[in-house]
């Protein structure tokens, strides 16, 4: 039971954030705080989508194919593929060939990032019962990919689609926040306050004044 | 070549035109440009409707990526009807806006206003056109974000537009986020976002994830369409928005949300999904309560725009009622009411806008004896009002008639006769709130005899056009009913054809 709960801790974070955000939206009278709550609420959905896209033991969804032939058997075959910063492969080949020290440096940083990422991110698809210990013992995702390349087996990728979707949703969220904040600014200009209670009192006064006229 | 791209053009055209519109000077030019674009989109939509009515649903793969992988636009008969409706409303409201907006917003915001209007229009068209579930969210947010700003533009005349827009923003965003959560859950189950593909992958599946996804999606869209307990944003937003914006929003945005609801209930989830019955019962109950609650509130409001806004919430109840029958007749009736209500509400809100232009207020007290001062506007208002009640020879009568027929033809947990009686009883409440305005306009003496500002032709003609259409659709509605029935058949057909039993 405890394992069941712990293995899904991403989801608990999502739920906790979501409820916190919604509670702030409903309970806070200050318009800016309401927007902060709204943001928190949306952020929980971003985390939910990111969790969804992660495949247990999968690597970053950038195509490693084609590289397998040239890099086969060599030590840095997988490392190349892991330096996934959008640079052309050819450039890397050159720099690596000319500067062996640089190669070592590159490998280290990559492995560091993996050490940070893998235990947390790869947890949620773990089969039931396979909990923290297992995940920690698991080789980092980069090594899995490297091993797969070396042995010519299929490489496991994380699902890129949810990430793309959530990028879109983040953009929408930013736009919403921008519109919301500019509305708050305009409200402040027009009413002199951003407290909902005060706003309501002022509006009610206006209403009564209109009826009398 | 043009015909090949027909499904995508009505969406793309206003989207591309919007930034161009922003660059135009702040005078009639930007409004005229937007009007031309809207008419263009309307003509394209009608061409599309014709093509689909004869040749079946149109599919368009964006970027050449085929159906389950790429984003496709898939427009069937129901979609084509709603697209034609939305573009007609934009085409009629925009010339109206050119005149009405000059008095209602700041001069330097005019071209920005029309650009926003076009973006909102493009978003609404996109929701209807797309066959990709996530794309619905994107277009929904495109239209919603522009709507918030359009509502807030009413601040020049009444600063409460700002708070109304803010409330709308908060609730609309919560609704959209709920929708995205639901989509995420569905994606986890099916691994696809194409609506038809989701339906295929989900055949026979009924577990907690699907149910949670269903609940999130339905709640999210229900917030957008202002279903009864989630309607809090609507009355204020409609009341304080500029007149042209209210006329456009009232006749399109909730209608498009209704369409999205239909899409998800019937195309995505379909009838093989057992949990759907619970939702239909909810719709039935909430629809009925909404009809009574909102109509009752409308009777006691002092602001004509507010009265009509609450009446919109009540009318959405009728549409939900039609959907809740889950039969071809019921969904067909809901679609008929979508069209009829859009036409009559735009006529009504345009009349209110004309009065606002002439008198400078939309409070009931300003309407005293208006029949003598503004006979044409009063006539248009009364036609719309009678249609709202459901008097024969107006459009509202047709849609209520079809709805009652559908109610008798359906199997319900409560006796159908009771539902029918409640439909009739809530129409009586409409008599009360429309009657109250009509009484003030026709029978009370005006406070003073000062002549009112003349309403320009640019506002009168669209208003009369819509009032005329209300009458026309009340007399010759056979074509519309047939079309909506066929659309309902195509909608329910994708969901294993349970609905064709009737």
mmCIF file of C-alpha atoms in Angstrom, chain B residues 70-358:
data_model
loop_
_atom_site.group_PDB
_atom_site.id
_atom_site.type_symbol
_atom_site.label_atom_id
_atom_site.label_comp_id
_atom_site.label_asym_id
_atom_site.label_seq_id
_atom_site.Cartn_x
_atom_site.Cartn_y
_atom_site.Cartn_z
ATOM 1 C CA UNK B 70 -1.476 14.751 -37.842
ATOM 2 C CA UNK B 71 -4.011 17.382 -36.897
ATOM 3 C CA UNK B 72 -7.068 17.097 -39.079
ATOM 4 C CA UNK B 73 -10.030 19.355 -39.578
ATOM 5 C CA UNK B 74 -13.138 17.263 -39.779
ATOM 6 C CA UNK B 75 -16.398 19.018 -40.465
ATOM 7 C CA UNK B 76 -19.663 17.149 -40.637
ATOM 8 C CA UNK B 77 -23.134 18.516 -41.135
ATOM 9 C CA UNK B 78 -23.551 19.713 -37.530
ATOM 10 C CA UNK B 79 -20.220 21.498 -37.721
ATOM 11 C CA UNK B 80 -21.053 23.114 -41.040
ATOM 12 C CA UNK B 81 -24.359 24.405 -39.651
ATOM 13 C CA UNK B 82 -22.673 25.954 -36.618
ATOM 14 C CA UNK B 83 -19.869 27.409 -38.756
ATOM 15 C CA UNK B 84 -22.382 29.024 -41.110
ATOM 16 C CA UNK B 85 -24.275 30.354 -38.103
ATOM 17 C CA UNK B 86 -21.191 31.825 -36.423
ATOM 18 C CA UNK B 87 -19.936 33.445 -39.626
ATOM 19 C CA UNK B 88 -23.398 34.833 -40.381
ATOM 20 C CA UNK B 89 -23.498 36.392 -36.925
ATOM 21 C CA UNK B 90 -20.048 37.901 -37.390
ATOM 22 C CA UNK B 91 -20.984 39.195 -40.840
ATOM 23 C CA UNK B 92 -24.127 40.856 -39.488
ATOM 24 C CA UNK B 93 -22.673 42.119 -36.203
ATOM 25 C CA UNK B 94 -19.535 43.703 -37.662
ATOM 26 C CA UNK B 95 -21.285 46.410 -39.750
ATOM 27 C CA UNK B 96 -23.430 47.052 -36.681
ATOM 28 C CA UNK B 97 -20.277 47.386 -34.599
ATOM 29 C CA UNK B 98 -18.776 50.042 -36.903
ATOM 30 C CA UNK B 99 -21.495 52.482 -35.850
ATOM 31 C CA UNK B 100 -22.254 51.353 -32.314
ATOM 32 C CA UNK B 101 -18.649 51.078 -31.171
ATOM 33 C CA UNK B 102 -17.744 54.680 -31.885
ATOM 34 C CA UNK B 103 -19.793 55.853 -28.942
ATOM 35 C CA UNK B 104 -18.800 53.010 -26.650
ATOM 36 C CA UNK B 105 -15.023 52.678 -26.762
ATOM 37 C CA UNK B 106 -12.061 55.011 -27.013
ATOM 38 C CA UNK B 107 -11.187 56.221 -30.500
ATOM 39 C CA UNK B 108 -7.641 54.884 -30.430
ATOM 40 C CA UNK B 109 -8.848 51.364 -29.711
ATOM 41 C CA UNK B 110 -11.080 50.933 -32.744
ATOM 42 C CA UNK B 111 -8.785 48.947 -35.022
ATOM 43 C CA UNK B 112 -7.603 46.878 -32.043
ATOM 44 C CA UNK B 113 -11.235 46.173 -31.267
ATOM 45 C CA UNK B 114 -11.879 44.811 -34.750
ATOM 46 C CA UNK B 115 -8.664 42.787 -34.692
ATOM 47 C CA UNK B 116 -9.772 41.187 -31.398
ATOM 48 C CA UNK B 117 -13.216 40.598 -32.829
ATOM 49 C CA UNK B 118 -11.700 38.728 -35.800
ATOM 50 C CA UNK B 119 -9.454 36.639 -33.552
ATOM 51 C CA UNK B 120 -12.438 35.703 -31.409
ATOM 52 C CA UNK B 121 -14.329 34.826 -34.589
ATOM 53 C CA UNK B 122 -11.437 32.692 -35.878
ATOM 54 C CA UNK B 123 -11.208 30.880 -32.537
ATOM 55 C CA UNK B 124 -14.899 30.057 -32.526
ATOM 56 C CA UNK B 125 -14.730 28.766 -36.108
ATOM 57 C CA UNK B 126 -11.675 26.694 -35.218
ATOM 58 C CA UNK B 127 -13.389 24.955 -32.291
ATOM 59 C CA UNK B 128 -16.065 23.805 -34.694
ATOM 60 C CA UNK B 129 -13.788 22.876 -37.586
ATOM 61 C CA UNK B 130 -11.132 20.846 -35.853
ATOM 62 C CA UNK B 131 -11.177 17.094 -35.449
ATOM 63 C CA UNK B 132 -8.342 17.082 -32.955
ATOM 64 C CA UNK B 133 -9.236 17.123 -29.266
ATOM 65 C CA UNK B 134 -6.322 19.258 -28.103
ATOM 66 C CA UNK B 135 -6.872 21.711 -30.908
ATOM 67 C CA UNK B 136 -10.315 22.341 -29.439
ATOM 68 C CA UNK B 137 -8.628 23.591 -26.278
ATOM 69 C CA UNK B 138 -6.282 25.875 -28.205
ATOM 70 C CA UNK B 139 -9.066 27.440 -30.261
ATOM 71 C CA UNK B 140 -11.319 27.673 -27.210
ATOM 72 C CA UNK B 141 -8.611 29.688 -25.470
ATOM 73 C CA UNK B 142 -7.970 31.840 -28.550
ATOM 74 C CA UNK B 143 -11.616 32.821 -28.579
ATOM 75 C CA UNK B 144 -11.880 33.139 -24.772
ATOM 76 C CA UNK B 145 -8.804 35.336 -24.354
ATOM 77 C CA UNK B 146 -10.016 37.730 -27.018
ATOM 78 C CA UNK B 147 -13.480 37.665 -25.455
ATOM 79 C CA UNK B 148 -12.092 38.796 -22.078
ATOM 80 C CA UNK B 149 -10.542 41.849 -23.699
ATOM 81 C CA UNK B 150 -13.666 42.559 -25.751
ATOM 82 C CA UNK B 151 -15.801 42.487 -22.606
ATOM 83 C CA UNK B 152 -13.311 44.708 -20.765
ATOM 84 C CA UNK B 153 -13.563 47.309 -23.553
ATOM 85 C CA UNK B 154 -16.987 48.193 -22.193
ATOM 86 C CA UNK B 155 -15.123 49.983 -19.388
ATOM 87 C CA UNK B 156 -15.401 53.371 -21.078
ATOM 88 C CA UNK B 157 -19.136 53.450 -20.425
ATOM 89 C CA UNK B 158 -19.249 51.384 -17.241
ATOM 90 C CA UNK B 159 -16.217 50.357 -15.225
ATOM 91 C CA UNK B 160 -17.985 47.242 -13.995
ATOM 92 C CA UNK B 161 -17.031 45.719 -17.361
ATOM 93 C CA UNK B 162 -13.543 45.279 -15.893
ATOM 94 C CA UNK B 163 -14.616 43.212 -12.910
ATOM 95 C CA UNK B 164 -17.014 41.269 -15.131
ATOM 96 C CA UNK B 165 -14.154 40.470 -17.524
ATOM 97 C CA UNK B 166 -11.939 39.446 -14.629
ATOM 98 C CA UNK B 167 -14.528 37.041 -13.217
ATOM 99 C CA UNK B 168 -15.032 35.645 -16.698
ATOM 100 C CA UNK B 169 -11.270 35.203 -17.078
ATOM 101 C CA UNK B 170 -10.893 33.307 -13.808
ATOM 102 C CA UNK B 171 -13.856 31.009 -14.379
ATOM 103 C CA UNK B 172 -13.119 30.542 -18.078
ATOM 104 C CA UNK B 173 -9.533 29.568 -17.325
ATOM 105 C CA UNK B 174 -10.621 27.087 -14.677
ATOM 106 C CA UNK B 175 -13.005 25.585 -17.225
ATOM 107 C CA UNK B 176 -10.306 25.355 -19.888
ATOM 108 C CA UNK B 177 -7.845 23.814 -17.439
ATOM 109 C CA UNK B 178 -10.398 21.209 -16.373
ATOM 110 C CA UNK B 179 -10.837 20.419 -20.037
ATOM 111 C CA UNK B 180 -7.074 19.937 -20.470
ATOM 112 C CA UNK B 181 -6.884 17.641 -17.435
ATOM 113 C CA UNK B 182 -9.657 15.537 -18.944
ATOM 114 C CA UNK B 183 -7.847 15.390 -22.260
ATOM 115 C CA UNK B 184 -4.665 14.282 -20.495
ATOM 116 C CA UNK B 185 -6.501 11.419 -18.817
ATOM 117 C CA UNK B 186 -8.019 10.359 -22.135
ATOM 118 C CA UNK B 187 -4.618 10.532 -23.777
ATOM 119 C CA UNK B 188 -3.211 8.247 -21.103
ATOM 120 C CA UNK B 189 -5.871 5.688 -21.912
ATOM 121 C CA UNK B 190 -5.865 5.929 -25.691
ATOM 122 C CA UNK B 191 -2.536 7.448 -26.734
ATOM 123 C CA UNK B 192 -4.173 9.595 -29.383
ATOM 124 C CA UNK B 193 -5.802 12.995 -29.738
ATOM 125 C CA UNK B 194 -7.786 12.512 -32.911
ATOM 126 C CA UNK B 195 -11.450 12.508 -31.897
ATOM 127 C CA UNK B 196 -12.521 9.565 -34.037
ATOM 128 C CA UNK B 197 -9.419 7.646 -33.071
ATOM 129 C CA UNK B 198 -10.032 8.250 -29.351
ATOM 130 C CA UNK B 199 -13.510 6.880 -29.842
ATOM 131 C CA UNK B 200 -12.155 3.764 -31.549
ATOM 132 C CA UNK B 201 -9.444 3.168 -28.971
ATOM 133 C CA UNK B 202 -11.885 3.625 -26.139
ATOM 134 C CA UNK B 203 -14.481 1.142 -27.414
ATOM 135 C CA UNK B 204 -15.623 -1.004 -24.548
ATOM 136 C CA UNK B 205 -13.313 0.624 -22.021
ATOM 137 C CA UNK B 206 -14.927 1.782 -18.841
ATOM 138 C CA UNK B 207 -12.593 2.402 -15.955
ATOM 139 C CA UNK B 208 -11.894 5.105 -13.406
ATOM 140 C CA UNK B 209 -9.503 7.014 -15.667
ATOM 141 C CA UNK B 210 -12.008 7.279 -18.497
ATOM 142 C CA UNK B 211 -14.740 8.272 -16.054
ATOM 143 C CA UNK B 212 -12.568 10.934 -14.467
ATOM 144 C CA UNK B 213 -11.647 12.229 -17.911
ATOM 145 C CA UNK B 214 -15.302 12.343 -18.856
ATOM 146 C CA UNK B 215 -16.206 14.274 -15.712
ATOM 147 C CA UNK B 216 -13.378 16.788 -16.194
ATOM 148 C CA UNK B 217 -14.181 17.410 -19.854
ATOM 149 C CA UNK B 218 -17.924 17.770 -19.311
ATOM 150 C CA UNK B 219 -17.419 20.121 -16.347
ATOM 151 C CA UNK B 220 -14.874 22.169 -18.256
ATOM 152 C CA UNK B 221 -17.111 22.696 -21.264
ATOM 153 C CA UNK B 222 -20.124 23.233 -18.997
ATOM 154 C CA UNK B 223 -18.275 26.186 -17.451
ATOM 155 C CA UNK B 224 -17.670 27.615 -20.920
ATOM 156 C CA UNK B 225 -21.287 27.223 -21.959
ATOM 157 C CA UNK B 226 -22.667 28.587 -18.668
ATOM 158 C CA UNK B 227 -24.670 25.544 -17.640
ATOM 159 C CA UNK B 228 -26.929 26.479 -14.761
ATOM 160 C CA UNK B 229 -24.827 26.281 -11.578
ATOM 161 C CA UNK B 230 -21.721 27.373 -13.506
ATOM 162 C CA UNK B 231 -23.269 30.438 -15.153
ATOM 163 C CA UNK B 232 -22.026 33.095 -12.731
ATOM 164 C CA UNK B 233 -19.747 34.822 -15.244
ATOM 165 C CA UNK B 234 -22.355 35.205 -17.962
ATOM 166 C CA UNK B 235 -24.867 37.853 -16.775
ATOM 167 C CA UNK B 236 -22.234 40.422 -15.791
ATOM 168 C CA UNK B 237 -20.087 39.836 -18.874
ATOM 169 C CA UNK B 238 -23.064 40.232 -21.214
ATOM 170 C CA UNK B 239 -24.424 43.237 -19.387
ATOM 171 C CA UNK B 240 -21.316 45.391 -19.315
ATOM 172 C CA UNK B 241 -19.707 44.421 -22.636
ATOM 173 C CA UNK B 242 -20.168 46.835 -25.578
ATOM 174 C CA UNK B 243 -23.497 46.262 -27.345
ATOM 175 C CA UNK B 244 -22.039 44.749 -30.513
ATOM 176 C CA UNK B 245 -19.878 42.381 -28.473
ATOM 177 C CA UNK B 246 -22.877 41.212 -26.466
ATOM 178 C CA UNK B 247 -24.879 40.629 -29.637
ATOM 179 C CA UNK B 248 -22.054 38.550 -31.090
ATOM 180 C CA UNK B 249 -21.164 36.618 -27.938
ATOM 181 C CA UNK B 250 -24.722 35.813 -26.956
ATOM 182 C CA UNK B 251 -25.378 34.358 -30.372
ATOM 183 C CA UNK B 252 -22.113 32.477 -30.868
ATOM 184 C CA UNK B 253 -19.807 31.689 -27.960
ATOM 185 C CA UNK B 254 -22.198 29.623 -25.849
ATOM 186 C CA UNK B 255 -23.499 27.994 -29.022
ATOM 187 C CA UNK B 256 -20.024 26.908 -30.007
ATOM 188 C CA UNK B 257 -19.501 25.520 -26.508
ATOM 189 C CA UNK B 258 -22.752 23.559 -26.919
ATOM 190 C CA UNK B 259 -21.343 22.220 -30.169
ATOM 191 C CA UNK B 260 -18.098 21.201 -28.428
ATOM 192 C CA UNK B 261 -20.171 19.444 -25.783
ATOM 193 C CA UNK B 262 -22.092 17.524 -28.481
ATOM 194 C CA UNK B 263 -18.820 16.604 -30.164
ATOM 195 C CA UNK B 264 -17.327 15.185 -27.006
ATOM 196 C CA UNK B 265 -20.456 13.469 -25.740
ATOM 197 C CA UNK B 266 -21.358 11.763 -28.981
ATOM 198 C CA UNK B 267 -18.284 11.611 -31.230
ATOM 199 C CA UNK B 268 -15.559 11.115 -28.653
ATOM 200 C CA UNK B 269 -17.306 9.162 -25.921
ATOM 201 C CA UNK B 270 -20.264 7.736 -27.778
ATOM 202 C CA UNK B 271 -22.952 5.490 -26.439
ATOM 203 C CA UNK B 272 -20.830 2.464 -25.704
ATOM 204 C CA UNK B 273 -19.698 4.299 -22.597
ATOM 205 C CA UNK B 274 -22.035 3.414 -19.759
ATOM 206 C CA UNK B 275 -21.192 6.371 -17.541
ATOM 207 C CA UNK B 276 -22.789 8.682 -20.119
ATOM 208 C CA UNK B 277 -26.249 7.978 -18.707
ATOM 209 C CA UNK B 278 -25.294 9.705 -15.471
ATOM 210 C CA UNK B 279 -24.292 12.819 -17.406
ATOM 211 C CA UNK B 280 -27.533 12.825 -19.373
ATOM 212 C CA UNK B 281 -29.548 12.641 -16.164
ATOM 213 C CA UNK B 282 -27.498 15.554 -14.838
ATOM 214 C CA UNK B 283 -28.179 17.567 -17.987
ATOM 215 C CA UNK B 284 -31.879 16.855 -17.708
ATOM 216 C CA UNK B 285 -32.102 17.991 -14.090
ATOM 217 C CA UNK B 286 -29.737 20.956 -14.372
ATOM 218 C CA UNK B 287 -31.326 22.026 -17.644
ATOM 219 C CA UNK B 288 -34.772 22.101 -16.049
ATOM 220 C CA UNK B 289 -33.591 23.877 -12.890
ATOM 221 C CA UNK B 290 -31.613 26.352 -14.989
ATOM 222 C CA UNK B 291 -34.674 27.191 -17.092
ATOM 223 C CA UNK B 292 -36.719 28.041 -14.016
ATOM 224 C CA UNK B 293 -34.055 29.659 -11.901
ATOM 225 C CA UNK B 294 -32.674 31.953 -14.596
ATOM 226 C CA UNK B 295 -36.113 32.924 -15.918
ATOM 227 C CA UNK B 296 -37.247 33.768 -12.402
ATOM 228 C CA UNK B 297 -34.197 35.888 -11.723
ATOM 229 C CA UNK B 298 -34.690 37.639 -15.073
ATOM 230 C CA UNK B 299 -38.163 38.801 -14.033
ATOM 231 C CA UNK B 300 -36.796 40.818 -11.125
ATOM 232 C CA UNK B 301 -33.886 42.598 -12.844
ATOM 233 C CA UNK B 302 -33.983 46.303 -13.576
ATOM 234 C CA UNK B 303 -31.490 46.214 -16.416
ATOM 235 C CA UNK B 304 -32.770 45.092 -19.814
ATOM 236 C CA UNK B 305 -29.410 43.683 -20.854
ATOM 237 C CA UNK B 306 -29.230 41.759 -17.580
ATOM 238 C CA UNK B 307 -32.737 40.379 -18.142
ATOM 239 C CA UNK B 308 -31.746 39.134 -21.575
ATOM 240 C CA UNK B 309 -28.493 37.689 -20.227
ATOM 241 C CA UNK B 310 -30.364 35.642 -17.623
ATOM 242 C CA UNK B 311 -32.771 34.594 -20.315
ATOM 243 C CA UNK B 312 -29.752 33.278 -22.233
ATOM 244 C CA UNK B 313 -28.885 31.056 -19.269
ATOM 245 C CA UNK B 314 -32.459 29.796 -19.306
ATOM 246 C CA UNK B 315 -32.369 29.127 -23.043
ATOM 247 C CA UNK B 316 -29.171 27.108 -22.626
ATOM 248 C CA UNK B 317 -31.297 24.933 -20.347
ATOM 249 C CA UNK B 318 -33.546 24.090 -23.302
ATOM 250 C CA UNK B 319 -30.545 23.072 -25.391
ATOM 251 C CA UNK B 320 -29.178 20.878 -22.592
ATOM 252 C CA UNK B 321 -32.605 19.343 -22.253
ATOM 253 C CA UNK B 322 -32.549 18.402 -25.930
ATOM 254 C CA UNK B 323 -29.088 16.890 -25.560
ATOM 255 C CA UNK B 324 -30.129 14.960 -22.461
ATOM 256 C CA UNK B 325 -32.753 13.030 -24.443
ATOM 257 C CA UNK B 326 -29.806 11.511 -26.354
ATOM 258 C CA UNK B 327 -31.995 10.745 -29.353
ATOM 259 C CA UNK B 328 -31.770 12.005 -32.920
ATOM 260 C CA UNK B 329 -34.885 14.095 -32.338
ATOM 261 C CA UNK B 330 -33.554 15.540 -29.089
ATOM 262 C CA UNK B 331 -30.147 16.526 -30.429
ATOM 263 C CA UNK B 332 -31.797 17.799 -33.611
ATOM 264 C CA UNK B 333 -34.092 19.958 -31.465
ATOM 265 C CA UNK B 334 -31.094 21.270 -29.529
ATOM 266 C CA UNK B 335 -29.426 22.250 -32.809
ATOM 267 C CA UNK B 336 -32.596 23.916 -34.088
ATOM 268 C CA UNK B 337 -32.741 25.891 -30.863
ATOM 269 C CA UNK B 338 -29.068 26.814 -31.182
ATOM 270 C CA UNK B 339 -29.793 28.428 -34.548
ATOM 271 C CA UNK B 340 -33.117 30.004 -33.569
ATOM 272 C CA UNK B 341 -31.848 31.357 -30.280
ATOM 273 C CA UNK B 342 -28.735 32.805 -31.900
ATOM 274 C CA UNK B 343 -30.856 34.689 -34.426
ATOM 275 C CA UNK B 344 -33.430 36.019 -31.945
ATOM 276 C CA UNK B 345 -30.892 36.934 -29.250
ATOM 277 C CA UNK B 346 -28.757 38.870 -31.699
ATOM 278 C CA UNK B 347 -31.869 40.784 -32.831
ATOM 279 C CA UNK B 348 -32.731 41.528 -29.191
ATOM 280 C CA UNK B 349 -29.255 42.621 -28.150
ATOM 281 C CA UNK B 350 -28.923 44.748 -31.287
ATOM 282 C CA UNK B 351 -32.182 46.470 -30.375
ATOM 283 C CA UNK B 352 -30.875 47.042 -26.854
ATOM 284 C CA UNK B 353 -27.699 48.449 -28.372
ATOM 285 C CA UNK B 354 -29.726 50.787 -30.576
ATOM 286 C CA UNK B 355 -31.606 52.052 -27.525
ATOM 287 C CA UNK B 356 -28.304 52.491 -25.702
ATOM 288 C CA UNK B 357 -27.009 54.483 -28.668
ATOM 289 C CA UNK B 358 -30.062 56.725 -28.677
#
